[in-house]
Structure formats: structure tokens, C-alpha cells
Amino acid sequence: VFVADEAGLINRVAGVFARRGSNIESLAVGLTKDKALFTIVVTGTEQTVANLVQQLSKLVKVRYVEDISHANRVERELVLAKLRVPAGAARTELLQLANIFRARVVDVSDRTLCFALSGDAGKIAAFQKILSKFGIFELLRTGRVALKRGESLLEPSGTESNPHLLASHAHNPAPLAHGHKETDVYEVDEKDLAGVWEVDNILDPMYSEESARKGYVAHTLNIEVTDVPGVLNLVSMVFSRRGYNIQSLAVGNSEREGMSRICMVVPGNGQGIQALINQLNKLVYVRNVTDLTELPFVNRELLLVKVKCSSSQRGELRDLVSIFRGNIVDMGGSTAIVEVVGKEEKLKAFTDLLEPFGVLEVARTGRVAMERDSGVNVEFLERHTINRVY
């Protein structure tokens, strides 16, 4: 679901599923200042899904909705897992198993290890099953993101910069100006022409470069909820009613059966965010809310990006991906899909370097974060400078 205006859209999209009793199994949202790409996994019959697609298409500012269940696609999701494993034989065995799955250690303490792993749903499930032997202390998962393999794009667009790869734009045509021979009953001024039709179809790698210059602090909240239909709608409504703008959202199953974790990034001041937390704690299905902002925490996002890549450019692209510790997950005749995991700044730096190749599509998850048991990270040190006496 590609939407050209971010304000309040999470609540509207979640409401479509909540009103029909459909439980969202997986939700990944790549949010920017003026557009968002939702990747939603929901279980239902063909008729049920077709009805959901139809209702989502009716929402204001929706650019397109596409069911890619039967398309040949690349799917990825990201998981952060924390395990209580003291130094010894058990930790050595765990590190060996993590190396098999190509999981990366992102935090180490005397008693715990924290891993980050990306892959398809089967790989994530197998890794989680292996970890259950050691006892998972905390688990955060993003929703799945997906791009079509080869030269197929999520939605045909009339962008002239990609004439050989993109077909003409067929959805949401711009309204006709008043006085045109095919003008509808409603008059449309020129100022009304700008909007969803003018928005570029490529998602940005981060919310906004100016998001940190507004005088507000971006608060990272972990919300543990009971896994019931409509719970995301209830949570997002708390933010939308008070005019708060959500910069990042990730929803996934937790380490406990029947429970999910929602990781949100919301700009605000301390007093306002505390009032939000108080309201969230009053909701029936909310079990726990943690504000990680003033704590040392580890955070990661996953990015899938499709670029133009001729046979002569493959070596250069491979070297660039290797520098950023990414993976090439699909290679077509003239395109390639690359997967990268990291923080927003890393993802932006990577996509900036891909611009000469020609970026065709970008899909990314929201941020997932958990507290560092090691007690140290760069942002934490910057906020709490220790004055040493020499």
C-alpha cells in the first residue's frame, strides 16, 4: 500500500482491518515526511483479501494497493533477539549456531548476547526455534518487506527516467482542469492538482533529514500488546487523537505466544511523551510500555532496494554492497535487489551511493530497538559526558 501523505494514515489503514475483524500477521511501514509504503501480511480467502484491497484503495491519498501474494518476489524481515547466556560452553555453542545462520552480534554483556538476523520467514522461524533451547529473554521482529524479482515493479508508473522498465501509470490519474472537454461535474482549481499524483514512487531511505532540527527529541517506544484484531488501531489512535506524528513503526511477534511488540519512534518532549505512555497503559490489551530514549539501546532497520545494473556494473555493485555488509538477493538481466541492515544514517549513505546506478524501488521496515545490557552506546555517551580529572 503506497500512500502519498503520512499524517494519520497508520490509524486509517489499521482501521480498515480492525472494522472487518482481520488480524494483521505482519506489518512493515517505511515512513517518510510525505509518503509511506505499507507491506501487510493478512490471512483470508481470495474474496476477503480482494475486499480489503478495494477498501484500502478508497482511502484518501492512497497511490496504489497491490496484492502480490502470487507474484515472484523477494521477502525479508529483521529480528533482534536477546538471550541470557553466561560465558562458557553454552555461549560458544550459541555463537557457532549464529554463525551458521549468518546472524550478527550487536551487543555483548557478562550475562547476555543480542543478535540481529535478516532473512525470509522460514529462516527466521528456524533461527527462533534453535534459540528456544537457550531461552529467549527478549525478541523483536519487523514485518516482512517484499519486492518483485527481475524487472517487474510493484506498480507501473509513468516516470520518464525509467522508460524501459516502467509502464504507463494507470492508477489514480490526475484530475482534469476546469474547462477541459472531459471535465467532471466537480470543478478543480490548479492548486488542487498537486498531491498524490505528483509524489515520486520511490520511498526515501529515512523519515526526513530535518526531523532532528525541530526542537523535539525522537522517542523510541516499545509497546507489548496482546495479539488480537484491532490492537494496532487502538494504539495508533492514541497518537493520532493528540496530533503526534509517528516517524517509524514496526510490528511483530514477541518471545511469548499470543503477544506482539510494537516499536514506535515519535518526536516530542518529555512531558508530552509521558502523557502518551500514561494513556497507552490504560488500554486493555497493552501490557507494558518502555521508553528507551534515555537508555543505551541498540536499533536496526532493514532496507531492500532495486537498482538498474548492467552486466558491466555488477562487479562495482558487488564491491559497494560488500563495504556496507549487505547482500545481493536477486539479479536480473538489467536489475539487482540489494538487502542492507543498519541505522537510518547508514541506509541513507548507501542509497546515496546507489544513485548513479539508478534506484528503481525502495522498501524498508521500521526501527526495532532493545536496551543494551552492556550499558553503552554512542548516543548514550554523547548525552552523558563524563568529566575526568587527570
Tab-separated table of C-alpha atoms in Angstrom:
chain	number	residue	atom	x	y	z
A	1	VAL	CA	0.000	0.000	0.000
A	2	PHE	CA	1.705	3.204	-1.172
A	3	VAL	CA	0.363	6.405	0.378
A	4	ALA	CA	1.442	9.899	-0.564
A	5	ASP	CA	0.660	11.628	2.733
A	6	GLU	CA	1.815	10.316	6.110
A	7	ALA	CA	-0.299	12.295	8.600
A	8	GLY	CA	-2.751	9.978	10.399
A	9	LEU	CA	-2.593	7.285	7.728
A	10	ILE	CA	-1.474	4.473	10.065
A	11	ASN	CA	-4.695	4.756	12.040
A	12	ARG	CA	-6.803	4.793	8.854
A	13	VAL	CA	-5.079	1.783	7.324
A	14	ALA	CA	-5.243	-0.222	10.570
A	15	GLY	CA	-8.912	0.737	10.921
A	16	VAL	CA	-9.800	-0.953	7.618
A	17	PHE	CA	-8.610	-4.281	9.031
A	18	ALA	CA	-9.991	-3.708	12.543
A	19	ARG	CA	-13.518	-2.924	11.340
A	20	ARG	CA	-13.603	-6.208	9.409
A	21	GLY	CA	-12.086	-8.349	12.168
A	22	SER	CA	-8.996	-9.194	10.113
A	23	ASN	CA	-5.860	-9.849	12.140
A	24	ILE	CA	-2.665	-8.423	10.686
A	25	GLU	CA	0.023	-11.114	10.902
A	26	SER	CA	2.856	-8.864	9.770
A	27	LEU	CA	3.156	-5.130	9.163
A	28	ALA	CA	6.185	-3.233	7.892
A	29	VAL	CA	5.933	0.503	7.274
A	30	GLY	CA	8.546	2.636	5.588
A	31	LEU	CA	7.604	6.172	6.607
A	32	THR	CA	8.931	9.444	5.224
A	33	LYS	CA	7.777	13.031	5.584
A	34	ASP	CA	5.389	12.922	2.621
A	35	LYS	CA	4.841	9.260	1.731
A	36	ALA	CA	4.793	5.738	3.128
A	37	LEU	CA	4.935	2.160	1.878
A	38	PHE	CA	2.983	-0.442	3.878
A	39	THR	CA	3.747	-4.146	3.444
A	40	ILE	CA	0.936	-6.078	5.135
A	41	VAL	CA	0.523	-9.841	5.585
A	42	VAL	CA	-3.032	-10.890	6.387
A	43	THR	CA	-4.750	-14.296	6.281
A	44	GLY	CA	-8.038	-14.662	4.435
A	45	THR	CA	-9.861	-16.025	1.423
A	46	GLU	CA	-9.402	-14.528	-2.035
A	47	GLN	CA	-12.694	-12.687	-1.642
A	48	THR	CA	-11.738	-11.305	1.778
A	49	VAL	CA	-8.378	-10.023	0.538
A	50	ALA	CA	-9.952	-8.540	-2.595
A	51	ASN	CA	-12.441	-6.671	-0.394
A	52	LEU	CA	-9.630	-5.331	1.813
A	53	VAL	CA	-7.723	-4.139	-1.265
A	54	GLN	CA	-10.843	-2.404	-2.540
A	55	GLN	CA	-11.472	-0.645	0.773
A	56	LEU	CA	-7.840	0.439	1.145
A	57	SER	CA	-7.938	1.912	-2.360
A	58	LYS	CA	-10.784	4.201	-1.263
A	59	LEU	CA	-8.678	5.904	1.418
A	60	VAL	CA	-7.626	9.480	0.755
A	61	LYS	CA	-4.083	9.929	-0.576
A	62	VAL	CA	-3.609	6.222	-1.422
A	63	ARG	CA	-1.438	5.988	-4.539
A	64	TYR	CA	-1.936	2.278	-5.157
A	65	VAL	CA	-2.775	-1.032	-3.455
A	66	GLU	CA	-1.492	-4.286	-4.905
A	67	ASP	CA	-1.863	-7.915	-3.819
A	68	ILE	CA	1.483	-9.589	-4.600
A	69	SER	CA	0.679	-12.949	-2.960
A	70	HIS	CA	1.123	-14.831	-6.228
A	71	ALA	CA	3.993	-12.753	-7.621
A	72	ASN	CA	7.581	-13.982	-7.848
A	73	ARG	CA	9.136	-11.837	-5.123
A	74	VAL	CA	11.934	-11.391	-2.600
A	75	GLU	CA	10.754	-11.308	1.033
A	76	ARG	CA	12.843	-10.286	4.019
A	77	GLU	CA	12.288	-9.438	7.660
A	78	LEU	CA	14.532	-8.492	10.581
A	79	VAL	CA	14.682	-9.877	14.111
A	80	LEU	CA	16.533	-8.722	17.237
A	81	ALA	CA	16.911	-11.432	19.876
A	82	LYS	CA	18.397	-11.191	23.367
A	83	LEU	CA	19.427	-14.332	25.249
A	84	ARG	CA	20.736	-14.791	28.764
A	85	VAL	CA	23.795	-16.931	28.161
A	86	PRO	CA	26.758	-16.549	30.544
A	87	ALA	CA	30.305	-17.116	29.334
A	88	GLY	CA	31.092	-20.789	28.867
A	89	ALA	CA	30.310	-23.774	26.674
A	90	ALA	CA	26.703	-22.710	26.065
A	91	ARG	CA	27.785	-19.307	24.749
A	92	THR	CA	30.354	-20.904	22.464
A	93	GLU	CA	27.707	-23.251	21.023
A	94	LEU	CA	25.297	-20.346	20.542
A	95	LEU	CA	27.893	-18.296	18.656
A	96	GLN	CA	28.606	-21.245	16.366
A	97	LEU	CA	24.899	-21.654	15.587
A	98	ALA	CA	24.547	-17.925	14.964
A	99	ASN	CA	27.437	-18.068	12.507
A	100	ILE	CA	25.620	-20.792	10.550
A	101	PHE	CA	22.581	-18.529	10.193
A	102	ARG	CA	24.813	-15.501	9.478
A	103	ALA	CA	23.401	-13.659	12.469
A	104	ARG	CA	25.412	-10.719	13.783
A	105	VAL	CA	26.188	-9.996	17.411
A	106	VAL	CA	25.116	-6.407	18.140
A	107	ASP	CA	25.575	-6.352	21.930
A	108	VAL	CA	27.522	-8.371	24.483
A	109	SER	CA	27.458	-8.304	28.279
A	110	ASP	CA	28.570	-10.670	31.037
A	111	ARG	CA	25.186	-12.384	31.075
A	112	THR	CA	23.532	-11.738	27.712
A	113	LEU	CA	24.042	-11.771	23.952
A	114	CYS	CA	21.979	-9.800	21.428
A	115	PHE	CA	21.732	-10.925	17.780
A	116	ALA	CA	20.412	-9.279	14.612
A	117	LEU	CA	19.296	-11.559	11.788
A	118	SER	CA	17.598	-10.864	8.458
A	119	GLY	CA	16.048	-13.402	6.126
A	120	ASP	CA	12.798	-14.863	4.880
A	121	ALA	CA	10.076	-16.140	7.219
A	122	GLY	CA	11.378	-19.738	7.139
A	123	LYS	CA	14.907	-18.752	8.128
A	124	ILE	CA	13.641	-16.539	10.954
A	125	ALA	CA	11.381	-19.324	12.286
A	126	ALA	CA	14.227	-21.875	12.175
A	127	PHE	CA	16.581	-19.493	13.991
A	128	GLN	CA	13.971	-18.745	16.633
A	129	LYS	CA	13.423	-22.478	17.185
A	130	ILE	CA	17.158	-23.018	17.697
A	131	LEU	CA	17.327	-20.119	20.155
A	132	SER	CA	14.448	-21.503	22.232
A	133	LYS	CA	16.852	-24.171	23.506
A	134	PHE	CA	18.843	-21.453	25.298
A	135	GLY	CA	15.833	-19.402	26.401
A	136	ILE	CA	14.909	-16.173	24.609
A	137	PHE	CA	14.767	-13.254	27.038
A	138	GLU	CA	13.504	-10.620	24.583
A	139	LEU	CA	12.513	-10.724	20.908
A	140	LEU	CA	11.566	-8.002	18.419
A	141	ARG	CA	10.562	-8.632	14.816
A	142	THR	CA	9.774	-6.294	11.986
A	143	GLY	CA	7.121	-7.078	9.445
A	144	ARG	CA	8.047	-8.508	6.066
A	145	VAL	CA	9.092	-6.279	3.197
A	146	ALA	CA	8.937	-7.519	-0.382
A	147	LEU	CA	9.970	-6.518	-3.896
A	148	LYS	CA	9.190	-8.330	-7.132
A	149	ARG	CA	12.074	-10.194	-8.707
A	150	GLY	CA	13.555	-9.159	-12.033
A	151	GLU	CA	12.417	-6.042	-13.828
A	152	SER	CA	8.826	-6.160	-12.520
A	153	LEU	CA	7.936	-3.247	-10.248
A	154	LEU	CA	5.339	-3.041	-7.523
A	155	GLU	CA	3.215	-0.642	-9.551
A	156	PRO	CA	3.549	0.692	-13.104
A	157	SER	CA	4.483	4.374	-13.074
A	158	GLY	CA	4.884	6.891	-15.861
A	159	THR	CA	8.279	8.142	-14.690
A	160	GLU	CA	10.230	9.163	-17.773
A	161	SER	CA	13.560	8.376	-16.120
A	162	ASN	CA	12.840	4.642	-16.386
A	163	PRO	CA	11.208	4.265	-19.817
A	164	HIS	CA	12.477	0.743	-20.412
A	165	LEU	CA	11.427	-0.656	-17.059
A	166	LEU	CA	8.212	1.163	-16.143
A	167	ALA	CA	4.918	1.058	-17.964
A	168	SER	CA	2.493	3.947	-18.119
A	169	HIS	CA	0.855	4.945	-14.848
A	170	ALA	CA	-2.654	3.520	-14.723
A	171	HIS	CA	-3.891	4.233	-11.193
A	172	ASN	CA	-5.099	7.460	-9.612
A	173	PRO	CA	-4.895	9.707	-12.696
A	174	ALA	CA	-4.619	13.415	-12.019
A	175	PRO	CA	-7.939	15.276	-12.124
A	176	LEU	CA	-8.664	17.336	-15.201
A	177	ALA	CA	-8.523	21.116	-15.064
A	178	HIS	CA	-11.717	23.128	-15.233
A	179	GLY	CA	-12.794	23.858	-18.763
A	180	HIS	CA	-11.358	20.685	-20.278
A	181	LYS	CA	-13.723	18.871	-22.604
A	182	GLU	CA	-13.740	15.835	-20.279
A	183	THR	CA	-14.161	17.788	-17.049
A	184	ASP	CA	-16.162	16.006	-14.356
A	185	VAL	CA	-19.142	17.510	-12.528
A	186	TYR	CA	-16.805	18.910	-9.851
A	187	GLU	CA	-14.662	21.930	-10.661
A	188	VAL	CA	-10.947	21.583	-9.902
A	189	ASP	CA	-8.617	24.530	-9.493
A	190	GLU	CA	-4.975	24.391	-10.477
A	191	LYS	CA	-3.929	24.500	-6.816
A	192	ASP	CA	-5.800	21.227	-6.266
A	193	LEU	CA	-3.821	19.362	-8.913
A	194	ALA	CA	-0.774	18.832	-6.698
A	195	GLY	CA	-0.939	15.890	-4.347
A	196	VAL	CA	-0.733	12.161	-4.574
A	197	TRP	CA	-0.207	12.282	-8.344
A	198	GLU	CA	2.912	14.434	-8.013
A	199	VAL	CA	4.691	12.256	-5.431
A	200	ASP	CA	7.668	10.230	-6.586
A	201	ASN	CA	7.083	6.489	-6.434
A	202	ILE	CA	10.426	5.774	-4.724
A	203	LEU	CA	10.476	5.654	-0.925
A	204	ASP	CA	13.199	7.646	0.832
A	205	PRO	CA	15.755	5.780	2.993
A	206	MET	CA	14.898	7.796	6.116
A	207	TYR	CA	11.998	9.812	7.513
A	208	SER	CA	13.431	13.298	6.989
A	209	GLU	CA	16.843	14.886	7.141
A	210	GLU	CA	15.337	17.807	9.058
A	211	SER	CA	13.412	15.691	11.573
A	212	ALA	CA	16.015	16.282	14.283
A	213	ARG	CA	16.103	20.079	13.818
A	214	LYS	CA	12.597	20.855	15.047
A	215	GLY	CA	13.481	21.105	18.726
A	216	TYR	CA	11.858	17.780	19.615
A	217	VAL	CA	13.537	14.557	20.675
A	218	ALA	CA	12.682	11.377	18.749
A	219	HIS	CA	11.445	8.973	21.441
A	220	THR	CA	11.714	5.230	20.824
A	221	LEU	CA	8.859	3.301	22.474
A	222	ASN	CA	8.496	-0.457	22.862
A	223	ILE	CA	4.864	-1.434	23.430
A	224	GLU	CA	3.969	-5.024	24.345
A	225	VAL	CA	0.380	-5.883	23.456
A	226	THR	CA	-1.940	-8.863	23.331
A	227	ASP	CA	-2.185	-10.231	19.814
A	228	VAL	CA	-5.866	-9.535	18.994
A	229	PRO	CA	-7.525	-7.996	15.915
A	230	GLY	CA	-7.681	-4.202	16.085
A	231	VAL	CA	-4.992	-3.660	18.728
A	232	LEU	CA	-2.796	-1.637	16.339
A	233	ASN	CA	-5.761	0.600	15.565
A	234	LEU	CA	-6.311	1.249	19.291
A	235	VAL	CA	-2.649	2.089	19.872
A	236	SER	CA	-2.254	4.338	16.828
A	237	MET	CA	-5.468	6.158	17.737
A	238	VAL	CA	-3.860	7.377	20.973
A	239	PHE	CA	-1.211	9.169	18.891
A	240	SER	CA	-3.466	10.461	16.096
A	241	ARG	CA	-6.034	11.975	18.512
A	242	ARG	CA	-3.282	14.059	20.103
A	243	GLY	CA	-1.696	15.142	16.831
A	244	TYR	CA	1.548	13.193	17.220
A	245	ASN	CA	3.337	12.145	14.045
A	246	ILE	CA	4.784	8.628	14.009
A	247	GLN	CA	8.196	8.548	12.298
A	248	SER	CA	8.761	4.787	12.437
A	249	LEU	CA	6.617	1.723	13.136
A	250	ALA	CA	7.474	-1.970	13.384
A	251	VAL	CA	5.049	-4.689	14.493
A	252	GLY	CA	5.980	-8.319	15.114
A	253	ASN	CA	5.541	-11.310	17.409
A	254	SER	CA	7.354	-11.288	20.747
A	255	GLU	CA	9.059	-14.160	22.584
A	256	ARG	CA	5.780	-15.032	24.314
A	257	GLU	CA	2.994	-16.798	22.436
A	258	GLY	CA	-0.080	-14.635	21.896
A	259	MET	CA	1.883	-11.406	22.436
A	260	SER	CA	3.309	-8.855	19.992
A	261	ARG	CA	5.658	-5.901	20.258
A	262	ILE	CA	5.140	-2.550	18.592
A	263	CYS	CA	8.242	-0.390	18.238
A	264	MET	CA	7.493	3.277	17.503
A	265	VAL	CA	9.577	6.404	17.024
A	266	VAL	CA	7.644	9.538	17.967
A	267	PRO	CA	9.060	13.095	18.211
A	268	GLY	CA	8.052	15.077	21.299
A	269	ASN	CA	9.110	16.482	24.637
A	270	GLY	CA	9.411	14.513	27.852
A	271	GLN	CA	6.153	15.709	29.393
A	272	GLY	CA	4.096	15.045	26.277
A	273	ILE	CA	5.545	11.571	25.727
A	274	GLN	CA	4.919	10.662	29.374
A	275	ALA	CA	1.275	11.671	28.942
A	276	LEU	CA	1.088	9.377	25.887
A	277	ILE	CA	2.579	6.498	27.873
A	278	ASN	CA	0.003	7.032	30.629
A	279	GLN	CA	-2.796	6.840	28.066
A	280	LEU	CA	-1.326	3.722	26.449
A	281	ASN	CA	-1.135	1.971	29.822
A	282	LYS	CA	-4.895	2.478	30.217
A	283	LEU	CA	-5.652	0.356	27.143
A	284	VAL	CA	-6.934	-3.128	27.933
A	285	TYR	CA	-4.631	-5.010	25.561
A	286	VAL	CA	-1.436	-3.077	26.361
A	287	ARG	CA	0.736	-4.995	28.824
A	288	ASN	CA	3.849	-2.826	29.017
A	289	VAL	CA	5.281	0.399	27.554
A	290	THR	CA	9.015	1.217	27.696
A	291	ASP	CA	10.630	4.482	26.621
A	292	LEU	CA	14.190	3.643	25.519
A	293	THR	CA	15.212	7.215	24.705
A	294	GLU	CA	17.246	7.896	27.852
A	295	LEU	CA	18.669	4.366	27.971
A	296	PRO	CA	21.544	2.855	25.981
A	297	PHE	CA	19.822	0.828	23.275
A	298	VAL	CA	20.609	-0.955	20.031
A	299	ASN	CA	18.434	-0.274	16.984
A	300	ARG	CA	18.360	-1.613	13.436
A	301	GLU	CA	16.308	-1.300	10.240
A	302	LEU	CA	16.197	-3.402	7.073
A	303	LEU	CA	16.290	-1.965	3.552
A	304	LEU	CA	15.516	-3.635	0.218
A	305	VAL	CA	16.457	-1.549	-2.814
A	306	LYS	CA	16.144	-2.385	-6.512
A	307	VAL	CA	18.600	-0.672	-8.841
A	308	LYS	CA	19.496	-0.714	-12.513
A	309	CYS	CA	22.581	-2.848	-13.046
A	310	SER	CA	24.023	-3.896	-16.387
A	311	SER	CA	26.418	-6.830	-16.701
A	312	SER	CA	29.398	-4.448	-16.770
A	313	GLN	CA	28.322	-2.823	-13.464
A	314	ARG	CA	27.863	-5.993	-11.419
A	315	GLY	CA	31.418	-6.070	-10.098
A	316	GLU	CA	31.230	-2.442	-8.963
A	317	LEU	CA	27.854	-3.042	-7.292
A	318	ARG	CA	29.150	-6.162	-5.528
A	319	ASP	CA	32.105	-4.248	-4.103
A	320	LEU	CA	29.861	-1.435	-2.886
A	321	VAL	CA	27.446	-3.853	-1.218
A	322	SER	CA	30.346	-5.651	0.455
A	323	ILE	CA	31.595	-2.387	2.017
A	324	PHE	CA	28.203	-1.855	3.668
A	325	ARG	CA	27.993	-5.536	4.700
A	326	GLY	CA	24.885	-6.046	2.594
A	327	ASN	CA	23.717	-8.891	0.364
A	328	ILE	CA	22.635	-9.084	-3.266
A	329	VAL	CA	19.437	-11.154	-3.023
A	330	ASP	CA	18.318	-11.064	-6.663
A	331	MET	CA	19.998	-10.409	-10.008
A	332	GLY	CA	18.147	-9.890	-13.269
A	333	GLY	CA	19.219	-9.010	-16.771
A	334	SER	CA	19.355	-5.292	-16.058
A	335	THR	CA	18.340	-5.009	-12.374
A	336	ALA	CA	19.511	-6.151	-8.948
A	337	ILE	CA	17.921	-6.222	-5.477
A	338	VAL	CA	20.160	-5.469	-2.500
A	339	GLU	CA	19.498	-6.040	1.204
A	340	VAL	CA	21.184	-3.902	3.885
A	341	VAL	CA	20.680	-3.810	7.679
A	342	GLY	CA	21.717	-0.866	9.851
A	343	LYS	CA	20.729	2.514	11.230
A	344	GLU	CA	18.997	5.241	9.217
A	345	GLU	CA	22.233	7.106	8.564
A	346	LYS	CA	23.864	4.007	7.102
A	347	LEU	CA	20.860	3.265	4.879
A	348	LYS	CA	20.832	6.822	3.553
A	349	ALA	CA	24.574	6.789	2.849
A	350	PHE	CA	24.152	3.515	0.955
A	351	THR	CA	21.233	4.681	-1.192
A	352	ASP	CA	23.054	7.928	-1.985
A	353	LEU	CA	25.910	5.891	-3.451
A	354	LEU	CA	23.415	3.852	-5.481
A	355	GLU	CA	22.010	6.939	-7.229
A	356	PRO	CA	24.460	6.708	-10.187
A	357	PHE	CA	23.142	3.190	-10.900
A	358	GLY	CA	19.511	4.359	-10.881
A	359	VAL	CA	17.303	3.498	-7.904
A	360	LEU	CA	14.022	1.945	-9.044
A	361	GLU	CA	12.326	0.890	-5.798
A	362	VAL	CA	12.927	1.063	-2.062
A	363	ALA	CA	11.160	-0.953	0.643
A	364	ARG	CA	12.187	-0.726	4.282
A	365	THR	CA	10.994	-1.769	7.694
A	366	GLY	CA	10.581	0.470	10.687
A	367	ARG	CA	13.106	0.599	13.514
A	368	VAL	CA	13.350	-2.204	16.074
A	369	ALA	CA	15.225	-1.455	19.288
A	370	MET	CA	16.062	-3.020	22.630
A	371	GLU	CA	18.058	-1.957	25.672
A	372	ARG	CA	21.775	-2.731	25.703
A	373	ASP	CA	22.749	-4.815	28.719
A	374	SER	CA	26.342	-3.720	28.113
A	375	GLY	CA	25.152	-0.258	29.158
A	376	VAL	CA	26.984	1.733	26.468
A	377	ASN	CA	26.334	3.131	23.025
A	378	VAL	CA	27.470	6.256	21.165
A	379	GLU	CA	24.274	8.284	21.615
A	380	PHE	CA	24.174	7.476	25.324
A	381	LEU	CA	27.769	8.601	25.784
A	382	GLU	CA	27.114	11.845	23.917
A	383	ARG	CA	24.243	12.704	26.265
A	384	HIS	CA	26.090	11.695	29.426
A	385	THR	CA	29.621	13.025	29.080
A	386	ILE	CA	31.838	12.074	31.995
A	387	ASN	CA	34.252	14.758	33.125
A	388	ARG	CA	37.540	13.140	34.026
A	389	VAL	CA	40.156	14.683	36.272
A	390	TYR	CA	43.695	13.981	35.102
